[in-house]
Amino acid sequence: MLGDISPLTRRYDQHERVLSEPMPFLFQRKTGTSHRVMNSQTIWRVLNRLCQSVAETRSEFAGFTFTPHDLRRIFATDLVNNGLPIHIGAAVLGHLSTQTTRGYVVVFDEDLLRHYQAYLDRRRAVRARDEYRPPTDQEWTEFEEHFDKRKVELGACARPYGTPCSHEHACIRCPVLLVDPKMLRRLDEIEADLLARRQRAESEGWLGEIEGLDLTLSFLRDKRARTQRFARKVQLGLPKSRRDLT
């Protein structure tokens, strides 16, 4: 350990071939009289040794490992589950889209309700007391049912609470659709159907139909690529074994 606060040091970027500004990097080691940032391979080896040492006394953990990037996911989950708005978490992590951050965060239903109640409490603290009242049982039921209605064939809808579907349930084209990795095969089936329809449209000369099908296909392929990318990442909880990642 380097103490409560890591000393400021620079990190050389092999890709950009530049040194960073002095920052308190988490993983450092002292070499001679100076501190240097540990590279990802060194951190990976340290994590693997820790996992192996745990497996020596807990056989059920044999074969499991973490990657350095898993620490980033744990950090993102801890931020959001402790009340930080996800768009601020995205800024902290350097993500251009909150959708990327969603792939890092594990949020459970009870956490969602707890954060919503905390949000209401903060709002009430700065407004006149007579402007607010405790939610009724019916209102809480409607709140919970709203999230049940987000469940769709391909996964879940991430639209804001209390808002209707603004895309007329055209989920493939909708940017807030979160595809369940288990439904990737269903995406392949939908793509095959779209391609068959496109072939028919070409033979009939339906140019407007072709344009619409091409747009839908582009959305489908983008969602499939994004879901496959997230599905390859280690999920939080028990880490995956390396053989499960191949």
Tab-separated table of C-alpha atoms in Angstrom:
chain	number	residue	atom	x	y	z
A	1	MET	CA	0.000	0.000	0.000
A	2	LEU	CA	1.133	3.546	-0.702
A	3	GLY	CA	-0.624	5.177	2.240
A	4	ASP	CA	-3.960	6.917	2.375
A	5	ILE	CA	-3.225	9.070	-0.673
A	6	SER	CA	-1.267	7.832	-3.680
A	7	PRO	CA	1.533	10.198	-4.715
A	8	LEU	CA	1.148	12.105	-7.946
A	9	THR	CA	2.919	10.475	-10.842
A	10	ARG	CA	2.806	10.350	-14.628
A	11	ARG	CA	1.802	7.456	-16.850
A	12	TYR	CA	3.238	6.898	-20.302
A	13	ASP	CA	0.619	6.126	-22.963
A	14	GLN	CA	2.069	3.585	-25.389
A	15	HIS	CA	-0.546	4.429	-28.038
A	16	GLU	CA	-0.437	8.227	-27.880
A	17	ARG	CA	3.294	8.237	-26.973
A	18	VAL	CA	2.789	10.996	-24.434
A	19	LEU	CA	3.017	11.334	-20.649
A	20	SER	CA	-0.138	12.096	-18.704
A	21	GLU	CA	-0.514	14.929	-16.256
A	22	PRO	CA	0.584	14.055	-12.683
A	23	MET	CA	-2.284	12.116	-11.079
A	24	PRO	CA	-2.776	9.881	-7.992
A	25	PHE	CA	-2.995	6.606	-9.907
A	26	LEU	CA	-4.389	3.768	-7.796
A	27	PHE	CA	-1.892	1.096	-8.869
A	28	GLN	CA	1.656	2.342	-8.346
A	29	ARG	CA	4.925	0.890	-7.104
A	30	LYS	CA	8.129	2.482	-5.969
A	31	THR	CA	11.161	1.951	-8.183
A	32	GLY	CA	14.262	3.440	-6.630
A	33	THR	CA	13.302	6.909	-5.462
A	34	SER	CA	10.351	7.395	-7.835
A	35	HIS	CA	6.863	5.952	-8.190
A	36	ARG	CA	5.703	4.334	-11.411
A	37	VAL	CA	2.265	3.244	-12.587
A	38	MET	CA	1.810	-0.511	-12.870
A	39	ASN	CA	0.775	-1.754	-16.314
A	40	SER	CA	-2.372	-3.808	-16.855
A	41	GLN	CA	-0.492	-7.092	-17.262
A	42	THR	CA	1.183	-6.677	-13.873
A	43	ILE	CA	-2.153	-5.862	-12.233
A	44	TRP	CA	-3.689	-8.911	-13.948
A	45	ARG	CA	-0.956	-11.165	-12.516
A	46	VAL	CA	-1.447	-9.727	-9.018
A	47	LEU	CA	-5.202	-10.317	-9.212
A	48	ASN	CA	-4.665	-13.863	-10.463
A	49	ARG	CA	-2.311	-14.620	-7.581
A	50	LEU	CA	-4.930	-13.319	-5.131
A	51	CYS	CA	-7.623	-15.480	-6.742
A	52	GLN	CA	-5.346	-18.523	-6.581
A	53	SER	CA	-4.597	-17.914	-2.910
A	54	VAL	CA	-8.341	-17.759	-2.173
A	55	ALA	CA	-8.892	-20.998	-4.127
A	56	GLU	CA	-6.377	-22.792	-1.902
A	57	THR	CA	-8.774	-22.547	1.033
A	58	ARG	CA	-12.048	-22.251	-0.926
A	59	SER	CA	-12.087	-24.893	-3.662
A	60	GLU	CA	-15.312	-23.541	-5.202
A	61	PHE	CA	-13.332	-20.512	-6.424
A	62	ALA	CA	-10.790	-22.600	-8.337
A	63	GLY	CA	-10.387	-21.422	-11.933
A	64	PHE	CA	-11.935	-17.999	-11.359
A	65	THR	CA	-10.163	-14.733	-12.010
A	66	PHE	CA	-10.679	-10.986	-12.321
A	67	THR	CA	-9.409	-8.579	-14.942
A	68	PRO	CA	-8.265	-5.000	-14.212
A	69	HIS	CA	-11.313	-3.704	-16.075
A	70	ASP	CA	-13.625	-5.453	-13.587
A	71	LEU	CA	-12.488	-2.922	-10.979
A	72	ARG	CA	-13.919	-0.200	-13.230
A	73	ARG	CA	-17.281	-1.981	-13.288
A	74	ILE	CA	-17.266	-2.411	-9.520
A	75	PHE	CA	-16.476	1.295	-9.137
A	76	ALA	CA	-19.320	2.285	-11.511
A	77	THR	CA	-21.814	0.029	-9.707
A	78	ASP	CA	-20.788	1.386	-6.311
A	79	LEU	CA	-21.243	4.985	-7.509
A	80	VAL	CA	-24.718	4.473	-8.947
A	81	ASN	CA	-25.966	2.153	-6.190
A	82	ASN	CA	-25.021	4.827	-3.644
A	83	GLY	CA	-27.176	7.469	-5.295
A	84	LEU	CA	-24.954	9.138	-7.908
A	85	PRO	CA	-27.011	9.867	-11.064
A	86	ILE	CA	-25.897	7.613	-13.885
A	87	HIS	CA	-25.151	10.545	-16.234
A	88	ILE	CA	-22.641	11.881	-13.693
A	89	GLY	CA	-21.170	8.394	-13.374
A	90	ALA	CA	-20.757	8.382	-17.151
A	91	ALA	CA	-18.832	11.657	-16.968
A	92	VAL	CA	-16.582	10.312	-14.188
A	93	LEU	CA	-15.811	7.185	-16.233
A	94	GLY	CA	-15.269	9.168	-19.422
A	95	HIS	CA	-18.197	7.571	-21.290
A	96	LEU	CA	-19.816	9.543	-24.102
A	97	SER	CA	-23.139	7.726	-23.633
A	98	THR	CA	-25.038	6.646	-20.507
A	99	GLN	CA	-25.906	3.452	-22.394
A	100	THR	CA	-22.248	2.469	-22.099
A	101	THR	CA	-22.349	3.109	-18.365
A	102	ARG	CA	-25.485	0.978	-18.008
A	103	GLY	CA	-23.440	-1.985	-19.217
A	104	TYR	CA	-21.070	-1.450	-16.294
A	105	VAL	CA	-23.684	-1.071	-13.581
A	106	VAL	CA	-25.607	-3.742	-11.681
A	107	VAL	CA	-28.773	-2.186	-10.239
A	108	PHE	CA	-31.331	-4.344	-8.445
A	109	ASP	CA	-35.061	-3.625	-8.106
A	110	GLU	CA	-34.778	-2.843	-4.389
A	111	ASP	CA	-31.979	-0.362	-5.134
A	112	LEU	CA	-34.140	1.299	-7.759
A	113	LEU	CA	-37.003	1.777	-5.286
A	114	ARG	CA	-34.608	2.948	-2.563
A	115	HIS	CA	-33.058	5.575	-4.847
A	116	TYR	CA	-36.474	6.772	-5.981
A	117	GLN	CA	-37.605	7.184	-2.374
A	118	ALA	CA	-34.348	9.007	-1.531
A	119	TYR	CA	-34.967	11.323	-4.498
A	120	LEU	CA	-38.458	12.111	-3.187
A	121	ASP	CA	-37.072	12.798	0.296
A	122	ARG	CA	-34.479	15.242	-1.087
A	123	ARG	CA	-37.129	17.052	-3.121
A	124	ARG	CA	-39.433	17.351	-0.123
A	125	ALA	CA	-36.644	18.777	2.019
A	126	VAL	CA	-36.366	21.892	-0.170
A	127	ARG	CA	-40.083	22.460	-0.825
A	128	ALA	CA	-43.008	23.476	1.345
A	129	ARG	CA	-44.277	20.496	3.356
A	130	ASP	CA	-47.882	20.968	2.279
A	131	GLU	CA	-46.891	20.524	-1.393
A	132	TYR	CA	-46.079	16.861	-0.834
A	133	ARG	CA	-47.871	13.907	0.674
A	134	PRO	CA	-46.903	10.271	1.271
A	135	PRO	CA	-47.537	8.052	-1.773
A	136	THR	CA	-50.596	5.836	-1.540
A	137	ASP	CA	-50.470	2.050	-1.878
A	138	GLN	CA	-52.094	2.394	-5.280
A	139	GLU	CA	-49.390	4.838	-6.438
A	140	TRP	CA	-46.629	2.490	-5.280
A	141	THR	CA	-48.326	-0.377	-7.097
A	142	GLU	CA	-48.518	1.696	-10.277
A	143	PHE	CA	-44.848	2.595	-9.871
A	144	GLU	CA	-43.828	-1.061	-9.652
A	145	GLU	CA	-46.166	-2.082	-12.490
A	146	HIS	CA	-44.588	0.550	-14.735
A	147	PHE	CA	-41.290	-1.365	-14.674
A	148	ASP	CA	-43.059	-4.665	-15.327
A	149	LYS	CA	-44.469	-3.111	-18.504
A	150	ARG	CA	-40.919	-2.385	-19.684
A	151	LYS	CA	-40.315	-6.096	-20.259
A	152	VAL	CA	-40.470	-6.867	-23.974
A	153	GLU	CA	-39.612	-9.861	-26.131
A	154	LEU	CA	-35.977	-8.890	-26.735
A	155	GLY	CA	-35.139	-7.559	-23.261
A	156	ALA	CA	-36.184	-4.409	-21.428
A	157	CYS	CA	-37.087	-0.807	-22.236
A	158	ALA	CA	-34.990	1.875	-20.492
A	159	ARG	CA	-37.344	4.815	-21.065
A	160	PRO	CA	-37.792	7.287	-18.167
A	161	TYR	CA	-40.300	6.496	-15.447
A	162	GLY	CA	-43.857	7.560	-16.121
A	163	THR	CA	-43.404	8.020	-19.878
A	164	PRO	CA	-45.194	6.029	-22.584
A	165	CYS	CA	-43.473	4.271	-25.460
A	166	SER	CA	-42.679	7.032	-27.968
A	167	HIS	CA	-41.665	4.673	-30.783
A	168	GLU	CA	-44.967	2.798	-31.102
A	169	HIS	CA	-43.278	-0.401	-29.886
A	170	ALA	CA	-40.835	-0.474	-32.802
A	171	CYS	CA	-38.267	-1.906	-30.375
A	172	ILE	CA	-35.588	-2.795	-32.927
A	173	ARG	CA	-35.281	0.867	-33.915
A	174	CYS	CA	-35.633	2.226	-30.387
A	175	PRO	CA	-32.356	3.527	-28.867
A	176	VAL	CA	-33.458	2.694	-25.295
A	177	LEU	CA	-34.007	-1.031	-25.905
A	178	LEU	CA	-31.681	-3.118	-23.713
A	179	VAL	CA	-31.325	-6.483	-25.449
A	180	ASP	CA	-31.063	-9.554	-23.212
A	181	PRO	CA	-27.982	-11.582	-24.316
A	182	LYS	CA	-30.189	-14.690	-24.184
A	183	MET	CA	-32.203	-13.236	-27.087
A	184	LEU	CA	-29.295	-12.949	-29.531
A	185	ARG	CA	-30.554	-16.000	-31.415
A	186	ARG	CA	-33.948	-14.312	-31.742
A	187	LEU	CA	-32.213	-11.299	-33.313
A	188	ASP	CA	-30.717	-13.659	-35.909
A	189	GLU	CA	-34.205	-14.979	-36.693
A	190	ILE	CA	-35.582	-11.446	-37.070
A	191	GLU	CA	-32.658	-10.527	-39.344
A	192	ALA	CA	-33.330	-13.544	-41.572
A	193	ASP	CA	-36.989	-12.502	-41.859
A	194	LEU	CA	-36.030	-8.913	-42.706
A	195	LEU	CA	-33.620	-10.093	-45.389
A	196	ALA	CA	-36.336	-12.273	-46.934
A	197	ARG	CA	-38.711	-9.298	-46.946
A	198	ARG	CA	-36.031	-7.129	-48.520
A	199	GLN	CA	-35.474	-9.656	-51.290
A	200	ARG	CA	-39.216	-9.668	-52.002
A	201	ALA	CA	-39.255	-5.848	-52.008
A	202	GLU	CA	-36.384	-5.776	-54.501
A	203	SER	CA	-38.176	-8.163	-56.848
A	204	GLU	CA	-41.359	-6.078	-56.631
A	205	GLY	CA	-39.552	-2.736	-56.916
A	206	TRP	CA	-40.807	-1.399	-53.574
A	207	LEU	CA	-38.074	1.182	-53.087
A	208	GLY	CA	-39.667	2.800	-50.046
A	209	GLU	CA	-39.953	-0.595	-48.355
A	210	ILE	CA	-36.293	-1.349	-49.105
A	211	GLU	CA	-35.203	1.917	-47.497
A	212	GLY	CA	-37.200	1.164	-44.339
A	213	LEU	CA	-35.917	-2.415	-44.110
A	214	ASP	CA	-32.315	-1.277	-44.536
A	215	LEU	CA	-32.745	1.179	-41.668
A	216	THR	CA	-34.230	-1.520	-39.420
A	217	LEU	CA	-31.407	-3.922	-40.330
A	218	SER	CA	-28.791	-1.325	-39.399
A	219	PHE	CA	-30.401	-0.819	-35.965
A	220	LEU	CA	-30.646	-4.579	-35.437
A	221	ARG	CA	-26.999	-5.206	-36.282
A	222	ASP	CA	-25.843	-2.355	-34.075
A	223	LYS	CA	-27.839	-3.714	-31.118
A	224	ARG	CA	-26.540	-7.241	-31.707
A	225	ALA	CA	-22.909	-6.069	-31.831
A	226	ARG	CA	-23.338	-4.018	-28.646
A	227	THR	CA	-25.053	-6.883	-26.804
A	228	GLN	CA	-22.361	-9.351	-27.876
A	229	ARG	CA	-19.692	-6.939	-26.657
A	230	PHE	CA	-21.320	-6.600	-23.231
A	231	ALA	CA	-22.032	-10.342	-23.004
A	232	ARG	CA	-18.305	-11.082	-23.304
A	233	LYS	CA	-17.531	-9.015	-20.206
A	234	VAL	CA	-17.225	-10.573	-16.772
A	235	GLN	CA	-20.400	-10.028	-14.780
A	236	LEU	CA	-20.251	-8.762	-11.223
A	237	GLY	CA	-20.800	-11.212	-8.409
A	238	LEU	CA	-18.770	-14.369	-8.778
A	239	PRO	CA	-16.074	-13.796	-11.411
A	240	LYS	CA	-16.087	-15.991	-14.492
A	241	SER	CA	-13.392	-18.545	-15.149
A	242	ARG	CA	-11.146	-17.851	-18.096
A	243	ARG	CA	-12.458	-20.906	-19.942
A	244	ASP	CA	-15.999	-19.490	-19.709
A	245	LEU	CA	-14.830	-16.307	-21.472
A	246	THR	CA	-13.496	-18.169	-24.526
